[in-house]
């Protein structure tokens, strides 16, 4: 295809109208951009009540009314002039922008591609004033309440090429409504109303952030979120981070604000995502409403005309602050943390349909995975000498000191074959009034083991189902991280020397990796040495992994070290490697647990950070309410 031949013309000054239309291409991309600019102006004017009226998705009409301070009659032409603003007057003001708008481009750009009228009244004026068209229009008396109404009609009527690129009415309305929601979410102290084609769609009265966020993001988010409010020097992060149980398949529940301005910033998004990496599956996206307040001099908002991009003076410090603040909040998601209990399933969710009956039955397809590590269970939680701690008791209070030996016992019975009836486990007796309260143990007390996969427990709310492998994986993962962190702080990594070194065949690359990265392996708690050009010997492993398959662990470590290098494994890939080790080490399906072992696992879950999910993001337990169970059996109906 032949390229068009450029027309040679002398250099000339562009007319003001054309300049404004060119600027409108950046500022007024679609009707939602008009809504955003006008809402920001209303908030800058101190409005506490804002009404947004749209017609035909905002293409035909956008009318925004506020009760702000209004515009003086002699200032109204300037409001529609290019590069005229009351918000900055010098470079110092530009470097310390504390308002949402500051460029002085929005109204002039909008007026160049649409029919605009402004009606405004200040508190001292006897009546309102109106200007129509552009800054060249006449200001005339009008009627109206305190505040400002900006009416934008027939968007792009004089630029038909731009209008052809607009989408359907419903699509454009959806973008406008999303802008209103974003701004309303940041300002719960302001009342917002949204009307489309004469019908009121949304109305949010003044309230707290907790209420406003639940109204906009829904009850699922309101029931599974953690409050965050942390400060460090000039930085403050506050808002709500959704629990992994509130994650979504799309990233449409993420709202981040910098000094009250909604932004899309890669630094902030990456910091939050990194904080969720231990508790969220890679295909899911967290929901959150977070606001970062800092000195305006530390952030540049003059990056793009849309003002949704920012640049921090010290982006690394901001990244680390946000990352650690969110990570610390998510670390509280143990079973004992407020608000972290997974949402109970409704009767409809519990009852299997014909399409998912197979998934509900969970076929017993998992087989033995070889030698497993004994869970590092804690001692019995019951008072010594009580009837629950008596020698020989088959209930929940049997001593847990010998759990490691129990798991390592080769004489233990094999797992039942698929379809075989569940072995009869000793059932706990009802709790005595003098014993510990269920309120002290949110996950309750074990009743039985189901198909060698799940632990069934009873608490005050109903039935608790625990995925024992996922739960033990999280416990081990956190213990491994803590052990490695302690080593960084100068404490020794606890290692277990093997009485008889475990040898295995290795290729030349594995042998070379072991020889070249001895320091990295030692930092991770492994002693792996070459005995010959084709043989490696594992002489020591981390104490937490002492009962795992040493050969499997060694190969996993060597593979990661070879692929990513020693320094990256310890810094960037550390958590991924520890997660792999924990997964291979955690108790596997078909491992028969006793009632005391199950209870000890529940107690450790209650004291472990992030215990609601394994490090792959899967839930470790779920609560079935008594009310939901009653509905299944039609009790009380």
XYZ file of C-alpha atoms in Angstrom:
637
model
C 0.000 0.000 0.000
C 1.356 3.398 -0.982
C 1.928 5.819 1.883
C 0.071 9.154 1.619
C 2.176 12.002 0.302
C 2.438 14.748 2.974
C 1.163 18.176 2.048
C 3.811 20.870 2.361
C 2.464 23.932 4.172
C 4.117 26.839 5.914
C 4.336 26.744 9.741
C 1.372 28.548 11.241
C -0.312 29.068 14.583
C -3.207 26.694 15.243
C -6.565 28.293 16.089
C -7.753 28.030 19.687
C -10.751 25.866 18.751
C -8.529 23.290 17.030
C -6.071 23.309 19.948
C -8.926 22.575 22.348
C -10.202 19.757 20.137
C -6.733 18.210 20.003
C -6.503 18.421 23.795
C -9.962 16.896 24.041
C -8.599 13.791 22.330
C -6.444 13.166 25.406
C -8.738 14.428 28.147
C -12.186 13.441 26.820
C -11.700 9.917 25.521
C -15.352 8.917 26.092
C -18.354 10.036 28.193
C -16.887 8.464 31.333
C -13.905 10.843 31.079
C -16.321 13.787 31.177
C -18.014 12.339 34.258
C -14.647 11.883 35.965
C -13.457 15.432 35.316
C -16.725 17.031 36.429
C -16.958 14.914 39.584
C -13.397 15.837 40.543
C -14.204 19.531 40.061
C -17.288 19.146 42.268
C -15.253 17.535 45.053
C -12.571 20.217 44.775
C -15.361 22.773 45.262
C -16.207 21.220 48.634
C -19.457 19.490 47.614
C -21.145 17.147 50.094
C -23.995 16.108 47.778
C -23.514 15.266 44.090
C -26.106 14.131 41.564
C -25.114 12.583 38.233
C -27.746 12.403 35.471
C -27.000 10.543 32.267
C -28.952 10.057 29.045
C -28.109 7.450 26.420
C -24.990 6.365 28.226
C -23.780 9.948 28.581
C -23.539 10.550 24.831
C -26.721 12.598 24.667
C -26.436 14.268 28.052
C -24.303 14.422 31.207
C -25.572 16.727 33.931
C -23.758 16.922 37.268
C -25.107 19.004 40.125
C -23.238 19.726 43.356
C -23.744 21.852 46.460
C -20.195 23.203 46.511
C -19.048 26.761 46.913
C -20.084 27.780 43.391
C -18.402 30.058 40.834
C -18.467 33.847 40.898
C -20.141 35.379 37.803
C -16.989 37.160 36.657
C -15.037 33.881 36.929
C -17.402 31.803 34.783
C -15.846 32.674 31.384
C -12.426 31.748 32.765
C -13.816 28.397 33.900
C -14.303 27.519 30.213
C -10.996 28.990 29.031
C -7.945 26.813 28.319
C -5.283 26.573 30.997
C -7.283 28.633 33.506
C -7.555 27.204 37.014
C -7.872 28.314 40.616
C -5.884 25.340 41.948
C -2.287 26.143 41.060
C -0.434 29.360 40.324
C 3.245 28.388 40.325
C 5.672 25.513 39.895
C 5.694 25.067 43.677
C 1.934 24.535 43.614
C 2.314 22.011 40.792
C 4.840 20.031 42.831
C 2.491 19.984 45.837
C -0.879 19.331 44.197
C -3.508 18.647 46.862
C -6.581 18.795 44.599
C -7.988 16.272 42.146
C -7.952 18.725 39.231
C -5.229 21.240 38.431
C -4.540 21.376 34.692
C -7.318 23.782 33.676
C -7.988 21.745 30.526
C -11.108 19.728 31.279
C -13.948 22.232 30.837
C -12.342 23.893 27.825
C -11.784 20.512 26.149
C -15.334 19.379 26.886
C -16.790 22.650 25.565
C -14.867 22.175 22.294
C -16.597 18.847 21.500
C -20.023 19.264 23.141
C -22.690 21.828 23.990
C -21.925 22.973 27.537
C -23.792 25.216 29.944
C -22.793 26.129 33.497
C -25.262 27.351 36.115
C -23.739 28.352 39.447
C -24.599 30.266 42.599
C -22.343 31.240 45.494
C -23.607 31.546 49.054
C -23.591 35.373 48.986
C -25.306 35.735 45.589
C -29.047 36.526 45.478
C -29.503 34.265 42.448
C -27.594 31.957 40.145
C -25.748 32.862 36.936
C -25.420 30.938 33.686
C -22.991 30.778 30.770
C -23.580 28.772 27.599
C -21.147 27.570 24.947
C -17.553 28.687 25.489
C -15.539 31.285 27.356
C -16.795 33.751 24.771
C -20.397 33.243 25.883
C -22.439 35.780 27.841
C -23.020 35.389 31.571
C -26.693 35.923 32.340
C -28.896 35.713 35.458
C -30.558 32.361 36.113
C -32.215 30.356 38.858
C -30.715 27.575 40.881
C -29.637 26.436 44.360
C -26.276 26.941 46.019
C -23.613 25.112 44.052
C -22.964 24.346 40.407
C -24.696 22.422 37.630
C -22.717 21.586 34.497
C -24.824 20.300 31.606
C -22.993 18.589 28.736
C -25.118 17.644 25.712
C -24.485 15.960 22.370
C -20.936 14.830 22.983
C -18.767 14.909 19.829
C -21.549 16.535 17.799
C -18.934 18.564 15.897
C -16.361 15.762 15.576
C -18.292 12.885 13.957
C -15.105 10.871 13.420
C -14.658 10.596 17.198
C -18.308 9.772 17.737
C -18.089 6.752 15.437
C -15.621 5.132 17.835
C -18.044 5.181 20.758
C -19.541 1.855 21.805
C -23.150 0.958 22.526
C -25.246 2.940 24.980
C -25.032 0.215 27.619
C -21.264 -0.055 27.297
C -20.730 3.695 27.629
C -23.098 3.814 30.587
C -21.167 0.989 32.235
C -17.932 2.976 31.985
C -19.642 6.075 33.419
C -21.149 4.099 36.302
C -17.753 2.583 37.093
C -16.203 6.049 37.336
C -18.955 7.166 39.726
C -18.408 4.074 41.875
C -14.644 4.625 42.040
C -15.010 8.213 43.169
C -17.881 7.467 45.552
C -15.790 4.715 47.138
C -13.026 7.192 47.956
C -15.403 9.733 49.505
C -17.873 8.115 51.920
C -18.375 11.584 53.452
C -20.214 12.700 50.296
C -23.687 11.675 49.123
C -23.809 10.459 45.507
C -26.808 9.770 43.272
C -26.662 8.249 39.785
C -29.575 8.478 37.326
C -29.738 7.020 33.822
C -32.494 7.837 31.349
C -34.653 9.247 34.133
C -34.286 6.224 36.439
C -32.261 6.325 39.656
C -29.697 3.526 39.530
C -27.572 4.107 42.652
C -27.755 6.287 45.728
C -25.116 6.286 48.445
C -25.757 8.347 51.547
C -23.017 9.702 53.776
C -21.540 6.939 55.921
C -18.402 5.121 56.994
C -15.898 3.540 54.625
C -16.952 0.091 55.845
C -20.520 0.699 54.758
C -19.678 2.420 51.481
C -17.269 -0.345 50.441
C -19.814 -3.075 51.214
C -22.479 -1.188 49.222
C -20.254 -0.930 46.158
C -18.243 -4.165 46.310
C -21.043 -6.319 47.721
C -21.680 -8.469 50.765
C -19.155 -11.125 49.739
C -16.390 -8.563 50.178
C -17.953 -7.135 53.348
C -17.977 -10.560 54.994
C -14.402 -11.456 54.036
C -12.111 -8.476 54.500
C -9.449 -7.210 56.860
C -9.089 -3.600 57.974
C -5.667 -2.032 57.397
C -4.355 1.169 58.948
C -0.585 1.475 59.113
C 1.776 4.440 59.091
C 5.504 4.831 58.559
C 7.022 8.281 58.384
C 5.141 10.324 55.761
C 3.249 7.251 54.483
C -0.112 5.975 55.662
C -2.026 3.041 54.188
C -5.615 2.388 55.223
C -8.696 0.644 53.902
C -9.722 -2.972 53.466
C -7.977 -5.988 51.960
C -10.196 -8.857 50.916
C -9.464 -12.314 52.207
C -8.464 -14.928 49.647
C -11.984 -16.351 49.989
C -13.211 -13.088 48.414
C -10.905 -13.364 45.394
C -12.310 -13.109 41.883
C -11.576 -14.457 38.436
C -11.051 -10.881 37.185
C -9.220 -7.882 38.593
C -12.384 -5.753 38.737
C -12.540 -5.517 42.522
C -9.289 -3.611 43.002
C -9.408 0.043 44.034
C -6.263 1.932 44.985
C -6.184 5.632 45.820
C -3.246 7.975 46.270
C -4.165 11.120 48.204
C -7.812 10.484 47.348
C -7.159 9.973 43.624
C -7.952 6.633 41.957
C -4.812 5.405 40.223
C -3.536 2.494 38.191
C 0.071 2.164 39.224
C 2.276 -0.844 38.500
C 4.318 -0.336 41.666
C 1.266 -0.436 43.910
C -0.432 -3.292 42.056
C 2.741 -5.384 42.214
C 3.200 -4.671 45.928
C -0.303 -5.876 46.759
C -0.044 -8.874 44.472
C 3.256 -9.878 46.073
C 1.659 -9.665 49.522
C -1.027 -12.133 48.380
C 1.340 -14.587 46.711
C 1.421 -16.946 49.699
C -2.335 -17.233 50.034
C -3.809 -16.797 46.560
C -3.827 -19.053 43.535
C -2.180 -17.581 40.467
C -5.419 -17.543 38.475
C -7.335 -15.521 41.064
C -7.271 -11.802 41.820
C -7.661 -10.226 45.265
C -10.283 -7.600 46.006
C -9.290 -4.542 47.987
C -10.031 -0.901 48.706
C -6.796 0.751 49.791
C -5.813 4.381 50.157
C -2.260 5.686 50.399
C -1.759 9.121 51.911
C 1.604 10.829 51.636
C 3.145 14.256 51.234
C 2.097 15.589 47.777
C 5.730 16.571 47.197
C 6.643 12.863 47.216
C 4.402 11.939 44.290
C 4.075 13.387 40.795
C 0.478 13.305 39.522
C 1.309 15.334 36.414
C 2.208 12.281 34.339
C -0.791 11.915 32.029
C -3.824 14.099 31.255
C -6.146 11.401 32.627
C -4.338 11.717 36.003
C -4.694 7.991 36.690
C -0.935 7.459 36.518
C 1.477 8.682 39.162
C 5.218 8.603 39.739
C 6.725 8.310 43.219
C 9.944 10.007 44.226
C 10.998 6.814 46.032
C 9.008 4.026 44.435
C 10.981 1.279 46.209
C 10.156 2.650 49.650
C 6.482 2.942 48.728
C 6.482 -0.594 47.320
C 8.033 -2.075 50.455
C 5.716 -0.148 52.768
C 2.562 -1.269 50.937
C 3.841 -4.834 50.574
C 4.651 -5.264 54.263
C 1.462 -3.536 55.448
C -0.778 -5.830 53.405
C 1.345 -8.879 54.167
C 1.112 -8.256 57.908
C -2.654 -7.919 57.653
C -2.992 -11.176 55.725
C -0.701 -12.915 58.204
C -3.511 -12.556 60.735
C -5.730 -14.914 58.756
C -5.480 -17.786 61.183
C -8.571 -19.482 62.491
C -8.451 -17.339 65.625
C -8.217 -14.011 63.773
C -11.304 -11.857 63.653
C -13.058 -11.927 60.339
C -10.910 -14.665 58.854
C -13.299 -17.575 59.206
C -14.285 -18.815 55.746
C -17.837 -17.922 54.850
C -20.306 -20.711 55.665
C -21.768 -22.540 52.713
C -25.460 -22.101 52.055
C -27.745 -25.074 51.663
C -27.864 -24.421 47.913
C -24.080 -24.502 47.715
C -23.903 -27.687 49.788
C -26.606 -29.604 47.922
C -25.024 -31.230 44.852
C -26.678 -30.717 41.500
C -26.682 -33.279 38.760
C -23.829 -31.439 37.042
C -21.472 -31.431 40.000
C -22.501 -34.574 41.850
C -19.262 -36.261 40.840
C -17.214 -33.434 42.305
C -19.240 -33.555 45.507
C -18.667 -37.284 45.987
C -14.895 -36.743 45.621
C -13.779 -40.131 44.261
C -11.156 -41.855 46.373
C -8.493 -41.728 43.682
C -5.395 -40.644 45.586
C -2.894 -43.332 46.473
C 0.017 -43.516 48.832
C 2.840 -41.052 48.131
C 5.620 -42.811 50.028
C 7.230 -41.960 53.328
C 5.706 -38.854 54.865
C 6.815 -36.431 57.527
C 5.188 -36.562 60.894
C 3.312 -33.342 61.573
C 5.001 -31.203 64.198
C 1.919 -31.231 66.361
C 1.705 -29.384 69.644
C 0.969 -30.998 73.010
C -2.525 -31.632 74.311
C -4.485 -28.430 75.002
C -6.332 -29.939 77.956
C -5.513 -29.416 81.632
C -3.233 -32.172 82.972
C -5.019 -34.638 85.163
C -8.481 -33.932 83.745
C -10.667 -36.755 82.523
C -9.611 -35.813 79.011
C -5.928 -36.201 79.820
C -6.187 -39.476 81.729
C -3.907 -42.353 80.651
C -5.596 -44.697 78.244
C -8.362 -42.292 77.340
C -9.454 -42.802 73.750
C -10.861 -39.278 73.461
C -9.338 -36.071 72.258
C -6.876 -35.526 75.074
C -4.418 -38.352 74.570
C -0.837 -37.136 74.895
C 0.541 -35.807 71.626
C 4.215 -36.043 72.478
C 4.730 -39.239 70.446
C 3.106 -38.184 67.191
C 6.355 -38.344 65.272
C 6.863 -41.944 66.300
C 3.286 -42.758 65.414
C 3.752 -41.543 61.874
C 7.034 -43.361 61.451
C 5.675 -46.697 62.780
C 5.871 -49.264 59.956
C 3.345 -51.484 61.735
C 0.553 -48.923 61.362
C -2.439 -50.193 59.394
C -2.519 -49.502 55.688
C -4.999 -47.086 54.197
C -8.402 -48.511 53.247
C -9.017 -49.469 49.647
C -11.311 -47.307 47.540
C -14.910 -47.950 48.408
C -14.069 -49.641 51.702
C -16.007 -48.455 54.756
C -14.326 -45.827 56.895
C -12.473 -47.319 59.825
C -14.068 -46.765 63.182
C -12.130 -44.038 64.945
C -12.649 -43.408 68.635
C -15.393 -40.807 69.024
C -14.849 -38.007 71.524
C -17.250 -37.786 74.405
C -19.202 -34.574 74.985
C -17.093 -31.864 76.525
C -17.433 -31.634 80.305
C -18.499 -28.337 81.770
C -15.159 -28.024 83.543
C -13.103 -28.645 80.402
C -11.922 -26.107 77.877
C -14.614 -24.210 75.980
C -15.154 -24.535 72.252
C -14.931 -20.765 72.167
C -11.233 -21.115 72.987
C -10.746 -23.393 69.976
C -12.486 -21.940 66.880
C -11.855 -25.056 64.798
C -13.444 -27.222 67.446
C -12.561 -30.850 68.109
C -12.067 -33.728 65.717
C -14.756 -36.340 65.205
C -13.380 -38.556 62.439
C -11.352 -38.782 59.245
C -13.089 -39.015 55.868
C -11.492 -41.053 53.033
C -8.044 -40.320 54.417
C -8.345 -36.765 53.066
C -10.548 -34.666 55.326
C -10.854 -34.148 59.039
C -14.366 -33.734 60.393
C -14.548 -31.531 63.467
C -17.306 -29.984 65.549
C -17.325 -26.441 66.906
C -19.984 -24.204 68.401
C -21.153 -23.075 64.944
C -21.555 -26.492 63.387
C -19.328 -28.769 61.325
C -15.761 -27.979 60.239
C -14.175 -29.745 57.253
C -10.379 -29.622 57.069
C -8.160 -30.642 54.172
C -5.389 -32.202 56.237
C -2.717 -32.041 53.517
C -3.395 -28.385 52.693
C -3.505 -27.471 56.392
C -0.253 -29.261 57.225
C 1.383 -27.766 54.128
C 0.630 -24.230 55.381
C 1.952 -25.054 58.867
C 5.221 -26.444 57.497
C 5.603 -23.587 55.035
C 5.318 -20.951 57.763
C 7.748 -22.894 59.976
C 10.282 -23.094 57.150
C 10.004 -19.369 56.446
C 10.438 -18.541 60.119
C 13.471 -20.817 60.363
C 15.117 -19.200 57.347
C 14.306 -15.705 58.631
C 15.841 -16.588 61.988
C 19.010 -17.680 60.191
C 19.196 -14.321 58.407
C 19.002 -12.661 61.820
C 22.019 -14.634 63.028
C 20.412 -17.760 64.467
C 21.446 -21.170 63.233
C 19.197 -23.175 60.947
C 18.094 -26.289 62.826
C 19.307 -29.277 60.813
C 18.985 -33.020 61.268
C 22.016 -35.100 60.409
C 21.146 -38.452 58.889
C 22.565 -41.452 60.729
C 23.162 -43.134 57.391
C 23.626 -40.704 54.485
C 21.087 -41.194 51.723
C 22.815 -41.718 48.377
C 21.260 -41.570 44.930
C 22.286 -41.538 41.302
C 22.749 -38.042 39.888
C 23.636 -36.720 36.474
C 26.635 -34.499 35.831
C 24.584 -31.286 36.052
C 23.180 -32.167 39.489
C 26.656 -33.041 40.777
C 28.074 -29.769 39.453
C 25.191 -27.808 40.997
C 25.810 -29.402 44.398
C 29.518 -28.586 44.221
C 29.046 -24.996 43.022
C 26.303 -23.930 45.449
C 27.371 -25.332 48.798
C 26.750 -22.018 50.576
C 23.184 -21.768 49.265
C 22.417 -25.367 50.184
C 23.836 -24.848 53.660
C 21.718 -21.717 54.114
C 18.649 -23.801 53.274
C 19.662 -26.476 55.798
C 20.939 -29.124 53.375
C 24.244 -30.965 53.345
C 24.538 -32.510 49.869
C 27.941 -33.698 48.710
C 29.309 -35.600 45.723
C 30.678 -39.079 46.409
C 31.549 -39.774 42.785
C 30.890 -38.225 39.366
C 27.498 -39.979 39.343
C 26.517 -40.165 43.022
C 25.292 -37.603 45.551
C 24.885 -38.110 49.265
C 22.432 -36.244 51.489
C 23.989 -36.005 54.957
C 21.641 -33.468 56.584
C 18.254 -31.858 55.990
C 16.305 -29.161 57.852
C 14.883 -30.526 61.075
C 11.371 -29.623 59.961
C 11.801 -31.959 56.962
C 13.610 -34.774 58.716
C 10.996 -37.464 57.973
C 10.491 -36.522 54.338
C 11.940 -38.304 51.328
C 15.479 -36.902 51.333
C 16.096 -37.774 47.675
C 12.977 -35.921 46.487
C 13.851 -32.866 48.571
C 17.444 -32.858 47.321
C 16.398 -33.040 43.683
C 13.856 -30.197 44.158
C 16.455 -27.957 45.773
C 19.112 -28.701 43.176
C 16.674 -28.084 40.329
C 15.695 -24.637 41.632
C 19.270 -23.656 42.430
C 20.408 -24.742 38.975
C 17.567 -22.936 37.200
C 17.581 -19.646 39.100
C 21.000 -19.426 40.702
C 21.904 -19.415 44.369
C 21.247 -15.757 45.112
C 17.868 -15.676 43.346
C 16.706 -18.814 45.154
C 17.448 -17.199 48.512
C 15.934 -13.822 47.601
C 13.375 -13.964 44.788
C 12.531 -17.660 44.601
C 12.798 -18.470 48.299
C 9.073 -18.752 48.995
C 8.414 -20.816 45.869
C 11.104 -23.279 46.877
C 9.911 -23.489 50.481
C 6.370 -24.018 49.211
C 7.553 -26.937 47.092
C 9.391 -28.472 50.033
C 6.375 -28.045 52.299
C 4.072 -29.611 49.720
C 6.290 -32.664 49.328
C 6.676 -32.992 53.076
C 3.110 -32.478 54.301
C 1.057 -35.460 55.364
C -0.477 -37.112 52.329
C -3.879 -38.504 51.544
C -4.694 -41.957 52.957
C -2.538 -41.383 56.024
C -4.674 -42.598 58.886
C -4.683 -40.108 61.776
C -5.821 -40.713 65.302
C -8.235 -38.375 67.027
C -5.444 -36.802 69.144
C -3.353 -36.230 66.007
C -6.280 -34.533 64.291
C -6.874 -32.282 67.285
C -3.205 -31.359 67.468
C -3.322 -30.364 63.795
C -6.376 -28.188 64.483
C -4.593 -26.469 67.371
C -1.577 -25.679 65.214
C -3.812 -24.285 62.490
C -5.305 -21.901 65.058
C -1.872 -20.559 65.934
C -0.402 -20.389 62.416
C -0.457 -17.263 60.288
C -2.344 -17.437 56.983
C -3.745 -20.816 58.031
C -6.958 -20.338 56.067
C -5.191 -21.177 52.787
C -2.332 -23.385 51.756
C 0.545 -21.702 49.940
C -1.073 -22.605 46.606
C -4.123 -20.526 47.503
C -6.510 -23.415 48.205
C -8.687 -23.159 51.325
C -7.600 -25.396 54.168
C -10.960 -25.559 55.931
C -14.589 -24.611 55.580
C -17.377 -24.034 58.075
C -20.823 -25.616 57.668
C -23.328 -23.800 59.844
C -25.946 -25.693 61.822
C -28.627 -23.647 60.054
C -27.363 -24.820 56.657
C -27.344 -28.429 57.824
C -30.885 -28.037 59.163
C -32.029 -26.832 55.747
C -30.525 -29.889 54.094
C -32.656 -32.152 56.301
C -35.708 -29.825 56.289
C -35.583 -29.483 60.043
C -38.032 -26.958 61.444
C -40.039 -26.829 58.220
